[in-house]
Short mmCIF file of C-alpha atoms in Angstrom, two decimals:
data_model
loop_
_atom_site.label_atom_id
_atom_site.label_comp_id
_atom_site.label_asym_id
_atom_site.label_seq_id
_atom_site.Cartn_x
_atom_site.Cartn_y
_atom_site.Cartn_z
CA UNK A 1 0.00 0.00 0.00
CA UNK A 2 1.24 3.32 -0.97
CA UNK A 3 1.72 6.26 1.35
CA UNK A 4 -2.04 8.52 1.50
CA UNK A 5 0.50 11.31 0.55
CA UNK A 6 0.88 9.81 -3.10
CA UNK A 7 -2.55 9.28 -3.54
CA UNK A 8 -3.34 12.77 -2.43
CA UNK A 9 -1.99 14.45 -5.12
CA UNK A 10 -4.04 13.12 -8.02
CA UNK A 11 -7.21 13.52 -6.35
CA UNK A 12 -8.56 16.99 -7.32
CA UNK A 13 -7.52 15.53 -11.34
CA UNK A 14 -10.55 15.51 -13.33
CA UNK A 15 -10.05 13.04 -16.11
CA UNK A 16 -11.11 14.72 -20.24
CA UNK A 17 -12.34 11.61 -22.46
CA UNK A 18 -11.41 12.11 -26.48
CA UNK A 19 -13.45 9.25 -27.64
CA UNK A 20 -17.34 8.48 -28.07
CA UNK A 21 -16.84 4.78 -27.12
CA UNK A 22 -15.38 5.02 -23.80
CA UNK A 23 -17.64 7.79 -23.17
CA UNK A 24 -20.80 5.84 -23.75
CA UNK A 25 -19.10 2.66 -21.74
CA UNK A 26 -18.56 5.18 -19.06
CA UNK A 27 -22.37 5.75 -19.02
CA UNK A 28 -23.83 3.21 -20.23
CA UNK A 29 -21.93 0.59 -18.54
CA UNK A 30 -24.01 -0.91 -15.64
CA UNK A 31 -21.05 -1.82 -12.95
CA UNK A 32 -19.65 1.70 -13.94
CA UNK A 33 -22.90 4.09 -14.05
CA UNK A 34 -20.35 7.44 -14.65
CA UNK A 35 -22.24 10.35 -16.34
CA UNK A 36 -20.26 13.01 -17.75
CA UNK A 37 -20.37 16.62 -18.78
CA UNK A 38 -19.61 17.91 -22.38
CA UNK A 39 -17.07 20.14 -22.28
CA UNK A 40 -17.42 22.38 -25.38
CA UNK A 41 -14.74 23.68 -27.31
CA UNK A 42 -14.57 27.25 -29.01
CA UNK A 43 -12.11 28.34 -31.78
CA UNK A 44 -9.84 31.02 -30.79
CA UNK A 45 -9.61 34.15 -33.38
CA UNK A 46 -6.06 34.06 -33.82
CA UNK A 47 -3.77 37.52 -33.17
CA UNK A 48 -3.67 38.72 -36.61
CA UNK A 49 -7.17 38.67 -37.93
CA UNK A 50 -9.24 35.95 -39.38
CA UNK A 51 -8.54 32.43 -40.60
CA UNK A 52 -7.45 32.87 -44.15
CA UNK A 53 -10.69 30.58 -45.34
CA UNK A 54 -12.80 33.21 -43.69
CA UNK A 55 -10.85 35.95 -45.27
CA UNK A 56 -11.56 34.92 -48.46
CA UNK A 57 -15.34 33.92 -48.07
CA UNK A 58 -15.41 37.71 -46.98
CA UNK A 59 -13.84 39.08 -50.06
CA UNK A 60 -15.95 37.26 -51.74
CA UNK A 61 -19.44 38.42 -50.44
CA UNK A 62 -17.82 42.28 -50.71
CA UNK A 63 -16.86 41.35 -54.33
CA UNK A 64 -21.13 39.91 -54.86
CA UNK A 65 -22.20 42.76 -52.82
CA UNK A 66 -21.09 45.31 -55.53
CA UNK A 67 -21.84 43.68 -58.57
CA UNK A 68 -25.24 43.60 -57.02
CA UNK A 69 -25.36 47.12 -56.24
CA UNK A 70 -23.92 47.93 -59.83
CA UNK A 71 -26.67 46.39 -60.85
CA UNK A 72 -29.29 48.28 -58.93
CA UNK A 73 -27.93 51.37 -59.65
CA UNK A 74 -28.83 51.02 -63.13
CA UNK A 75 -32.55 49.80 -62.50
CA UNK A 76 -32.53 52.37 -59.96
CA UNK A 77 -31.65 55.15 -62.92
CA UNK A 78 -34.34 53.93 -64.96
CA UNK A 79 -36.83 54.28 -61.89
CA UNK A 80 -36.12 57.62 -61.11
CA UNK A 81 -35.80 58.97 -64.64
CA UNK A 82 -39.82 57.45 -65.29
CA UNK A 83 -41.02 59.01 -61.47
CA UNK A 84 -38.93 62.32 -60.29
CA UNK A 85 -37.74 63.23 -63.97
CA UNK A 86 -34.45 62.27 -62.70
CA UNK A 87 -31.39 60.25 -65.39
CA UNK A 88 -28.99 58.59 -62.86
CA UNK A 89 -28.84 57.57 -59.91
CA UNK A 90 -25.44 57.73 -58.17
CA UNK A 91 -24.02 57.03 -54.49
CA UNK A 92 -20.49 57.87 -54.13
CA UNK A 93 -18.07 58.68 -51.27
CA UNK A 94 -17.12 62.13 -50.41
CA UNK A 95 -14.67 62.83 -47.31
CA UNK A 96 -16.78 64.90 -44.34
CA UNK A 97 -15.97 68.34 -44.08
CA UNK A 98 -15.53 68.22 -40.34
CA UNK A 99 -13.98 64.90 -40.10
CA UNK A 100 -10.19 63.95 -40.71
CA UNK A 101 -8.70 62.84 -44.09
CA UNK A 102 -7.78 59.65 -42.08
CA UNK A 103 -11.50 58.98 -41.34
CA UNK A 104 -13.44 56.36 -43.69
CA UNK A 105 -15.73 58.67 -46.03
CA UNK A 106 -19.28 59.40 -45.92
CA UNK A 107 -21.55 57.79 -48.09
CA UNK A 108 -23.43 60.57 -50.30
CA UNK A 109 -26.92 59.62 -52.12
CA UNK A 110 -27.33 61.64 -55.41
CA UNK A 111 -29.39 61.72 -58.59
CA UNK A 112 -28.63 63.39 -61.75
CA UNK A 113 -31.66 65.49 -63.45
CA UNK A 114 -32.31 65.52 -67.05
CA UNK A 115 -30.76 68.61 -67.37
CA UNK A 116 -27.40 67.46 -66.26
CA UNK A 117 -27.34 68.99 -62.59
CA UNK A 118 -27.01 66.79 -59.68
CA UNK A 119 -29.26 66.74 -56.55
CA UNK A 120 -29.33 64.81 -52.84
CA UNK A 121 -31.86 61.95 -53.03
CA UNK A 122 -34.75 63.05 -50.82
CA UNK A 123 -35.25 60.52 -47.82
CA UNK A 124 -37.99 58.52 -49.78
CA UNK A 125 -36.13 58.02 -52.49
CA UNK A 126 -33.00 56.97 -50.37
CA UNK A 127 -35.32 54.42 -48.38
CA UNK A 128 -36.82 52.80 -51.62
CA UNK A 129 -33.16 52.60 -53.21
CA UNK A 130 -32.10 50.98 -49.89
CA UNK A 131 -35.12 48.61 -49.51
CA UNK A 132 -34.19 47.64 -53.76
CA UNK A 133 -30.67 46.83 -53.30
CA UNK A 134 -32.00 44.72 -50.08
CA UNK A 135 -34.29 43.02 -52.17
CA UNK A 136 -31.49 42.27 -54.79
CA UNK A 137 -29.27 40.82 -52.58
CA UNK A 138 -31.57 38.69 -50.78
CA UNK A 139 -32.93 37.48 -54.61
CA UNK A 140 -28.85 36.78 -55.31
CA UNK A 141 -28.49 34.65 -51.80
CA UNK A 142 -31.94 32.74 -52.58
CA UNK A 143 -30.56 31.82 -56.22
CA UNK A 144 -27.37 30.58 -54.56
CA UNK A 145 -29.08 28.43 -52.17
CA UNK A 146 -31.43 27.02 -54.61
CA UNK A 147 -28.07 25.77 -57.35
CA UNK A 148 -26.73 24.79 -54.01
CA UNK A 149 -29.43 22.35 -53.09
CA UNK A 150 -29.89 21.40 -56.41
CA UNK A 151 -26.33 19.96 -56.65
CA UNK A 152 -26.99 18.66 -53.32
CA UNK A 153 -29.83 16.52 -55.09
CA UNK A 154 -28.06 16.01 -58.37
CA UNK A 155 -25.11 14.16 -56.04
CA UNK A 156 -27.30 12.35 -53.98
CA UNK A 157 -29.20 10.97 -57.00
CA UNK A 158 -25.80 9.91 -58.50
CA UNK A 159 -24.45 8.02 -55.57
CA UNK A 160 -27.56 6.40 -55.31
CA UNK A 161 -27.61 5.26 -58.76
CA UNK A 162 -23.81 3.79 -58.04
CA UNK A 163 -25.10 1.97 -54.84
CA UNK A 164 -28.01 0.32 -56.95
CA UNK A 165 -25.82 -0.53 -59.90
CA UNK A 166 -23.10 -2.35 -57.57
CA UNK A 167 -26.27 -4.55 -55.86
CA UNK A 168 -27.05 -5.33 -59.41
CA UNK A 169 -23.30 -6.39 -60.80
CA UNK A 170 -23.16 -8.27 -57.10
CA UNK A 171 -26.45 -9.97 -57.38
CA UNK A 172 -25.47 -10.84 -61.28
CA UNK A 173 -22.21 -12.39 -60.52
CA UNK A 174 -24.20 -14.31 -57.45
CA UNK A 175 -26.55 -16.04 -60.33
CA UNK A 176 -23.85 -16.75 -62.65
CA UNK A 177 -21.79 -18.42 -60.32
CA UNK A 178 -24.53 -20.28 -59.26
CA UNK A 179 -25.34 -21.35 -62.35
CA UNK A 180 -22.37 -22.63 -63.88
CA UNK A 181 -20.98 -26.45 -62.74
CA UNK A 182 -18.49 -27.26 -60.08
CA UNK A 183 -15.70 -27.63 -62.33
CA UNK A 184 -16.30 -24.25 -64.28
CA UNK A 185 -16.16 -22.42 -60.87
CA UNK A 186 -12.03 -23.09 -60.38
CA UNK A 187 -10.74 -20.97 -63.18
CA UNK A 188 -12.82 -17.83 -62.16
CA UNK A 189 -12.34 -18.12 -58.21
CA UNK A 190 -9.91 -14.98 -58.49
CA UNK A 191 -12.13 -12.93 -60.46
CA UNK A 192 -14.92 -13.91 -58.09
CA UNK A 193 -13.00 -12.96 -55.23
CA UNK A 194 -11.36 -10.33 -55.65
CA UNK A 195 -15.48 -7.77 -55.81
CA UNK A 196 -16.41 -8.82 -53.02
CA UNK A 197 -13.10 -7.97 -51.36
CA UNK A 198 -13.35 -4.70 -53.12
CA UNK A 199 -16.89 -4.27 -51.77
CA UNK A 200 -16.16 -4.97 -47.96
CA UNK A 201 -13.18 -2.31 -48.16
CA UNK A 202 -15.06 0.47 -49.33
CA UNK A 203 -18.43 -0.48 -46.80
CA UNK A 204 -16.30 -0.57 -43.83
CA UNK A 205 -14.81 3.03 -45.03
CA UNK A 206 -18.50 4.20 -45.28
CA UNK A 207 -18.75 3.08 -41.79
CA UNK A 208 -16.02 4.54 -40.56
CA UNK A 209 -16.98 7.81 -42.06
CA UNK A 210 -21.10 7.36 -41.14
CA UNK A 211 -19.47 7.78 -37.28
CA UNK A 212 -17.51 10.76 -38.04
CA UNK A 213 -20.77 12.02 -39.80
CA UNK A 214 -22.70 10.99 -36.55
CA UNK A 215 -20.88 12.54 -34.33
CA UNK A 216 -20.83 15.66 -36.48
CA UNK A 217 -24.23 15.78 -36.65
CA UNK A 218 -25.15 15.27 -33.07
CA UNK A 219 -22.95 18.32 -32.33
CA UNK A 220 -24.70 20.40 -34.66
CA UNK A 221 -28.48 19.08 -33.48
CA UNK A 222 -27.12 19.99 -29.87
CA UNK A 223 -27.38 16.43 -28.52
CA UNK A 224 -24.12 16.20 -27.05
CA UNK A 225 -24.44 12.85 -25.00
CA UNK A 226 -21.61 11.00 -25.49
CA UNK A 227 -20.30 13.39 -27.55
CA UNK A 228 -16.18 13.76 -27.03
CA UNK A 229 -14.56 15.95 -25.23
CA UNK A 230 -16.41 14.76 -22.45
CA UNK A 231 -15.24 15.17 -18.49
CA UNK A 232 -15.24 13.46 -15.24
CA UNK A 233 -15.66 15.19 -11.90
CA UNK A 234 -12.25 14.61 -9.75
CA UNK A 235 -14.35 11.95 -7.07
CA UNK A 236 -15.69 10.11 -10.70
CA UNK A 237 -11.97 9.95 -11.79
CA UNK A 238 -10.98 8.29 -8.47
CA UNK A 239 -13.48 5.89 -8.87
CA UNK A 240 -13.14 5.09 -12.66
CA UNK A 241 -9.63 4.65 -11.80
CA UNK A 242 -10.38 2.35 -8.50
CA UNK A 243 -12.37 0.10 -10.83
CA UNK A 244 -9.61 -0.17 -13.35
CA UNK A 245 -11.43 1.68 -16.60
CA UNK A 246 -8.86 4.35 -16.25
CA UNK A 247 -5.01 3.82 -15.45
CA UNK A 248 -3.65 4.83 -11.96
CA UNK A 249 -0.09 5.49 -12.08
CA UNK A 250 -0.18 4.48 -7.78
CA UNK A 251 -1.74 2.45 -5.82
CA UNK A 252 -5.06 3.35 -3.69
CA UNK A 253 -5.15 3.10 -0.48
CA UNK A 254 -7.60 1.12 1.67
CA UNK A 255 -10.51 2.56 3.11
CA UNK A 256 -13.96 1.31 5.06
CA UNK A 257 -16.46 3.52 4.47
CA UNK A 258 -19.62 3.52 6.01
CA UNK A 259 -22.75 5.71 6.23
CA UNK A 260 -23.94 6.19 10.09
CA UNK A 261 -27.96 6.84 11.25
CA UNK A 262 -27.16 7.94 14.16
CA UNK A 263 -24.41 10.54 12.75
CA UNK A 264 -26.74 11.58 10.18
CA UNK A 265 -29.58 12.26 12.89
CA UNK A 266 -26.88 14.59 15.01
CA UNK A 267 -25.78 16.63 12.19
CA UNK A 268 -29.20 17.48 11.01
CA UNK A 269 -29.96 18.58 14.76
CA UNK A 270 -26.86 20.52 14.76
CA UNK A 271 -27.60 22.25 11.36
CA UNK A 272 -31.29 22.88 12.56
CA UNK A 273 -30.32 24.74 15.80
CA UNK A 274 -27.71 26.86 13.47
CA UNK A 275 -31.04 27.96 11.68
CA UNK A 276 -32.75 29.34 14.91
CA UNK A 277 -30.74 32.82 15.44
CA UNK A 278 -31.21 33.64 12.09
CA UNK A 279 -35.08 32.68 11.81
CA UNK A 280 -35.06 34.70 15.12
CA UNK A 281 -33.07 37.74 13.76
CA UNK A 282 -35.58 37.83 10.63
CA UNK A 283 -38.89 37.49 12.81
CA UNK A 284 -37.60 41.04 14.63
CA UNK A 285 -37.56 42.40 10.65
CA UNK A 286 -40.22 44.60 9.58
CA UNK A 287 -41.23 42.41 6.52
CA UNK A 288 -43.30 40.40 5.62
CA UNK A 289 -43.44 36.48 7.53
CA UNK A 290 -41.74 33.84 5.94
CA UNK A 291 -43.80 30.70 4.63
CA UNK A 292 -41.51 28.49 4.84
CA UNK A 293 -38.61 26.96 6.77
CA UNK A 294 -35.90 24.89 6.24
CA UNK A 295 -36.23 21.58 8.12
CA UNK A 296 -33.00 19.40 7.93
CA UNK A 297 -33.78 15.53 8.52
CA UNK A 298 -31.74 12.46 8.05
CA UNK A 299 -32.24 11.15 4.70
CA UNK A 300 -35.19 9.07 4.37
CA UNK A 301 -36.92 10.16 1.29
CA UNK A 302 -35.90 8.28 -2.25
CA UNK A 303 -32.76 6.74 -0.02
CA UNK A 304 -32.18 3.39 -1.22
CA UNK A 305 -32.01 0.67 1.60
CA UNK A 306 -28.44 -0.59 0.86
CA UNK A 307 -26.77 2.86 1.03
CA UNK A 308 -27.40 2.07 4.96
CA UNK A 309 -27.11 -1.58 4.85
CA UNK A 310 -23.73 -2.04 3.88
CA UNK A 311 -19.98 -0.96 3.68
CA UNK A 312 -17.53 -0.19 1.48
CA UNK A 313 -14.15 -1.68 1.68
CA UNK A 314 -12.00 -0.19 -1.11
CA UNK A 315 -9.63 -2.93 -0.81
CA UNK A 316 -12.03 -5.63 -2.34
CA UNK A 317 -12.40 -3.96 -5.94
CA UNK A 318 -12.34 -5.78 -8.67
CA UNK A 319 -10.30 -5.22 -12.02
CA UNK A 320 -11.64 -4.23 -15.74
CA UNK A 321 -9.86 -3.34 -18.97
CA UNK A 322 -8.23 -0.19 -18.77
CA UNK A 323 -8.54 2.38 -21.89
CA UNK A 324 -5.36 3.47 -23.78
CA UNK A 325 -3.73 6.41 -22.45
CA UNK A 326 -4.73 7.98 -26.19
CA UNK A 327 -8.45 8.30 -25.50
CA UNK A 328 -8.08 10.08 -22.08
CA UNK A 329 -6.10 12.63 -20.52
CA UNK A 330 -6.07 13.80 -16.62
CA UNK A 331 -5.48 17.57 -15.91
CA UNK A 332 -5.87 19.59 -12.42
CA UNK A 333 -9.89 22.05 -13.19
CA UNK A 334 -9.40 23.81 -9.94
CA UNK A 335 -6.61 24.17 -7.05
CA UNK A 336 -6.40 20.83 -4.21
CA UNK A 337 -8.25 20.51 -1.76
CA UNK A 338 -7.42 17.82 0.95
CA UNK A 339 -10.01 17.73 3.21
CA UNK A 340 -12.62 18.50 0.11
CA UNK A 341 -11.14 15.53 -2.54
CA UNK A 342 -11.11 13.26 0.08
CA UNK A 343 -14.72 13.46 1.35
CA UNK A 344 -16.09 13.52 -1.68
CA UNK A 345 -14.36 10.79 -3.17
CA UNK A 346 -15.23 8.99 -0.04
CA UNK A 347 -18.96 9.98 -0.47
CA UNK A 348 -19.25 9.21 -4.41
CA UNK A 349 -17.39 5.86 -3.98
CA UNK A 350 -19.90 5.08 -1.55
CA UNK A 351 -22.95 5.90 -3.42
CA UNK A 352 -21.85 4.28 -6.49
CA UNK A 353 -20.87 0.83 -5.62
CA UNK A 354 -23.63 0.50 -2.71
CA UNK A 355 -26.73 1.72 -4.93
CA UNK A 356 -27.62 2.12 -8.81
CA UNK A 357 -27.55 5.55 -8.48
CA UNK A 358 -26.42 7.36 -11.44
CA UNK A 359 -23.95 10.56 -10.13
CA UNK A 360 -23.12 13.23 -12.74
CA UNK A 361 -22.21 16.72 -12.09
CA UNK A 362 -24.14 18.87 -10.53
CA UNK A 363 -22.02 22.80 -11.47
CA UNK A 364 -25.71 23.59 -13.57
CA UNK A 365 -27.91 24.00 -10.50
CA UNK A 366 -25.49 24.73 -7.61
CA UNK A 367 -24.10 21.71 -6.17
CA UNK A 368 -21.23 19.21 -6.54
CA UNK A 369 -23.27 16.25 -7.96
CA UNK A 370 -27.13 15.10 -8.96
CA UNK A 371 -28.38 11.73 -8.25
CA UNK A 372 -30.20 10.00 -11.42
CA UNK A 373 -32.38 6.70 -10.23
CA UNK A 374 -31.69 5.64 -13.72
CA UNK A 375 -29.99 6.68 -17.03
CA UNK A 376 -29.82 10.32 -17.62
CA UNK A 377 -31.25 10.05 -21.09
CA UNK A 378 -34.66 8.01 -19.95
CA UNK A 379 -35.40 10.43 -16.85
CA UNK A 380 -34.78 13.77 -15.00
CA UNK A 381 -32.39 14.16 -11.70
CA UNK A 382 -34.26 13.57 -8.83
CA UNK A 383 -31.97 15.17 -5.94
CA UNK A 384 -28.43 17.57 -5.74
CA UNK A 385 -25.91 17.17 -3.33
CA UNK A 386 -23.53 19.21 -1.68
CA UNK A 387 -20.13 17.89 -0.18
CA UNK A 388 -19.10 19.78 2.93
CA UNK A 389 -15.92 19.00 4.86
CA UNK A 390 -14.26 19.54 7.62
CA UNK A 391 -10.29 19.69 8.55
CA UNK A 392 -11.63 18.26 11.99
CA UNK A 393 -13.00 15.04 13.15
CA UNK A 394 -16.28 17.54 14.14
CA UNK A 395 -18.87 17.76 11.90
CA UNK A 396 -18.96 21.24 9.71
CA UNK A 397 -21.88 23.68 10.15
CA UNK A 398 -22.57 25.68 7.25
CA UNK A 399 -23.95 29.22 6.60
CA UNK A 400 -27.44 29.03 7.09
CA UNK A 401 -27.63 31.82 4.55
CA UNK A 402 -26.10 29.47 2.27
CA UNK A 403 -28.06 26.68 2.78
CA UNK A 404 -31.57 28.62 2.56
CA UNK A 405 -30.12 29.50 -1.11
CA UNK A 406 -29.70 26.17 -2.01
CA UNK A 407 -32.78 25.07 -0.84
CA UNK A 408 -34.71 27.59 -3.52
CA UNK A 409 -32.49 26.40 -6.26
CA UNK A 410 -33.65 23.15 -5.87
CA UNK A 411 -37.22 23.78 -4.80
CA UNK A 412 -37.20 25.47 -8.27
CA UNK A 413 -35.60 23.10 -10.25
CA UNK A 414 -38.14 20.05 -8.38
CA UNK A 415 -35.31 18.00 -7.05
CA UNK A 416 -34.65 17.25 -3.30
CA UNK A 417 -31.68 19.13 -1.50
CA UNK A 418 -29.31 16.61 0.17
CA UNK A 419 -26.09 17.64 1.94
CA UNK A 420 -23.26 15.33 2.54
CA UNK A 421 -20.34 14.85 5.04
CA UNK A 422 -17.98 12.35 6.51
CA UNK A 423 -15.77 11.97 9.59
CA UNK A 424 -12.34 10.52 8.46
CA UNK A 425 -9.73 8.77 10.65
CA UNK A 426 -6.68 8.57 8.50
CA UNK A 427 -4.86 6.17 11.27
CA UNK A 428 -7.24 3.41 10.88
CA UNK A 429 -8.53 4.61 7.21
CA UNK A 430 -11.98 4.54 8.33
CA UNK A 431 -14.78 7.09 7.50
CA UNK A 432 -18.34 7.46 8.86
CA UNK A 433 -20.56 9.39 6.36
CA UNK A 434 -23.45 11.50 6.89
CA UNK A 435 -26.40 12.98 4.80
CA UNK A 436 -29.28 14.63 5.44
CA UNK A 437 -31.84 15.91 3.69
CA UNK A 438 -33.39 20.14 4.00
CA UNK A 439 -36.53 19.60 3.54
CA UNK A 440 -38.83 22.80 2.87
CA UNK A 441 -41.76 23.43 5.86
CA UNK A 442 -45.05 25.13 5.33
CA UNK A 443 -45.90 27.60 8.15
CA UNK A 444 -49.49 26.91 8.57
CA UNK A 445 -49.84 30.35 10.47
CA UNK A 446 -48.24 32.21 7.70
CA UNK A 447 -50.61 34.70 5.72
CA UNK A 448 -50.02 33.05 2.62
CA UNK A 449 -51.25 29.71 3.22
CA UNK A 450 -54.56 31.59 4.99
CA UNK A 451 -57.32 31.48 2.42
CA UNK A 452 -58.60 34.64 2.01
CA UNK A 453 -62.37 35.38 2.81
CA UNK A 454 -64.72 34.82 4.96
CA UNK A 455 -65.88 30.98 5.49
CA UNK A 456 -69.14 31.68 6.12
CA UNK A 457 -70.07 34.50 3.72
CA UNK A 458 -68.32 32.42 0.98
CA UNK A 459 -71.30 29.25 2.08
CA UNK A 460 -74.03 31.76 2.06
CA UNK A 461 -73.02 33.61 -0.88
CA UNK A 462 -72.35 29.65 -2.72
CA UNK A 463 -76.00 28.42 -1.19
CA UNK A 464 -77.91 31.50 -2.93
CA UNK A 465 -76.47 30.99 -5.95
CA UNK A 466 -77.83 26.90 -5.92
CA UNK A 467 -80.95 27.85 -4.85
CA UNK A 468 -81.47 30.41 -7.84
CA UNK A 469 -80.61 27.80 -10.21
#
């Protein structure tokens, strides 16, 4: 057994998966049950301007843009000649008279009468000019898109044309060989060969390419599950690593980990008596009452039986094939926390081998994990939890500001509010773990749960209108 020292250092790591496959084993895998989070990559603008592809698709539209206009300007002439009496129509660029020669120039509308003289365009006729060469370019962009899709269609067609002539030469030299007697069949065994050889290369190159295309598309659609680069929380890393899916470069140490009743029961005491200044201070507040309270409980609700039935001993795990170092890579998301990475590691290794809980991140709605009763793409999270530890062997009491907060998060996002700790004695590797549930009270004597009106008038007022019908 290595020293807890060696271990310590690689367990605030989260672990960034590069390929689809050991993403979805990851997930999918029963025994493993490890959700992860996309991790999205954005392209960086380089220093010196654009990409040199997008430099050119620019110069391009600018180079469209004024043929188009070009060719407005003389439909525009033509307009204005047959309405205002006007011959040309004109927009050029004259330098402002206030602003410097560095400046870019000002864009001047003019129209040319049929007497030669040259006017402003008035604002209606600068609007309808505007609203043509809008027109223009949108009819230039439509045309584009339609020879686009029509080439689109004119591809498509011929590929499927290819597929359905190589099912016929296949199905041809099927028949003939069939047909032709056992000795006949010896001199043409090369030749008969050597298609369908031909046949299985280029289908398992379409297949190789239909899961580039799949993955393609599922990042454009937005359905990124299982999409690389995917990443594992630092306690999932531990864990995939303890169950030998992802290398360790040391050895774990041993640990017995088991969740106490009796623990949980104190702590939520302890955390409810933190909550009675502070309901106190607010009652002495001129506002109005509060309707609800925050009511910490041991975790009873949705807990599954053998969370409290049994124990973890790390030093019964079993092994699994490990993935090649080229489809993951570990790197340090946040600075180490001792006390924090070994709690939670202790808490997720718990839930996960004791339960069929699926445990994926939890950063979206505030907390350090959400518990799935089954696959996250068949159902919704049904609880968060938060992972609070303490340098001590005493149990740590949190803000009750804090935990009020979290409380509305996940009132509002309909999951259950579960807090998590554990007592650790590193001389015996031994941890007792704790979680309790804040529940959200009604106050009955609160205003807003009163119902408004008077009982009685309400029945009298309810009776007339019966008897009238």
């Amino acid at each position: 057994m290595m020293s807890s020292a060696t271990t310590r250092a690689t367990r605030h790591q989260s672990a960034i998966v590069f390929t689809s496959e050991l993403a979805r084993r990851l997930e999918d895998d029963p025994s493993l049950r490890l959700p992860t989070t996309y991790a999205g990559v954005r392209r960086v603008r380089p220093a010196n301007g654009f990409r040199p592809e997008v430099s050119s698709r620019k110069r391009k539209s600018a180079c469209r843009e004024s043929d188009t206009s070009s060719q407005v300007d003389a439909h525009q002439g033509a307009n204005k000649s047959t309405a205002h009496g006007a011959s040309t129509c004109a927009v050029t660029n004259q330098p402002s008279k206030t602003s410097k020669p560095a400046s870019s120039p000002r864009v001047v509308f003019k129209v040319t009468n049929p007497d030669g003289t040259e006017r402003r365009m008035t604002s209606q006729e600068k609007k309808q000019y505007k609203l043509q060469l809008k027109k223009a370019k949108h009819a230039n962009q439509k045309q584009e898109r339609q020879v686009q899709h029509e080439e689109r269609i004119r591809k498509a067609k011929q590929q499927k044309r290819q597929r359905k002539e190589m099912k016929r030469l296949a199905k041809h030299d099927k028949d003939s060989d069939s047909t032709l007697p056992n000795e006949d069949k010896e001199p043409s065994q090369g030749s008969a060969t050597k298609k369908p050889v031909e046949d299985f290369c280029v289908a398992k190159e379409a297949v190789s390419s239909f899961k580039d295309i799949d993955l393609e598309l599922a990042e454009l659609l937005g359905e990124r599950r299982g999409i690389p680069p995917v990443i594992l929380t630092p306690a999932a890393t531990c864990v995939a690593q303890d169950l030998g899916v992802l290398p360790r470069s040391t050895e774990s140490d041993e640990w017995t980990i088991t969740l106490d009743r009796e623990l949980s029961a104190h702590w939520a005491d302890q955390l409810g008596q933190s909550f009675e200044p502070v309901e106190e201070s607010r009652s002495k507040e001129d506002m109005r009452e509060m309707p609800y309270r925050v009511a910490p409980e041991t975790w009873e609700r949705l807990c599954p039986d053998s969370l409290w039935e049994c124990r973890t001993d790390l030093s019964k795990e079993g092994t699994g094939t490990a993935a090649n170092n080229d489809d993951h890579a570990t790197a340090q998301m946040r600075d180490p926390s001792s006390s924090y990475d070994l709690t939670s590691y202790l808490i997720f290794r718990h839930l996960q081998r004791n339960s069929k809980l699926h445990i994926a991140c939890g950063a979206l709605f505030g907390c350090d994990f959400v518990l799935y009763d089954g696959k996250r793409s068949e159902r919704h999270s049904f609880a968060g939890l938060r992972i609070y530890s303490s340098r001590s062997n005493s149990l740590p009491t949190p803000s009750p500001y804090d935990m009020t907060g979290y409380v509305r998060a996940m009132t509002s996002a309909r999951k259950m509010a579960l807090v998590a700790t554990a007592v650790i004695d590193e001389r015996t590797n031994s941890s007792r773990l704790a979680i309790c549930e804040l529940a959200s009270e009604k106050i009955l004597t609160a205003k807003t749960h009163i119902r408004k009106g008077h009982t009685e008038k309400r029945k009298a007022v309810e009776e007339l209108d019966m008897a009238k019908t």
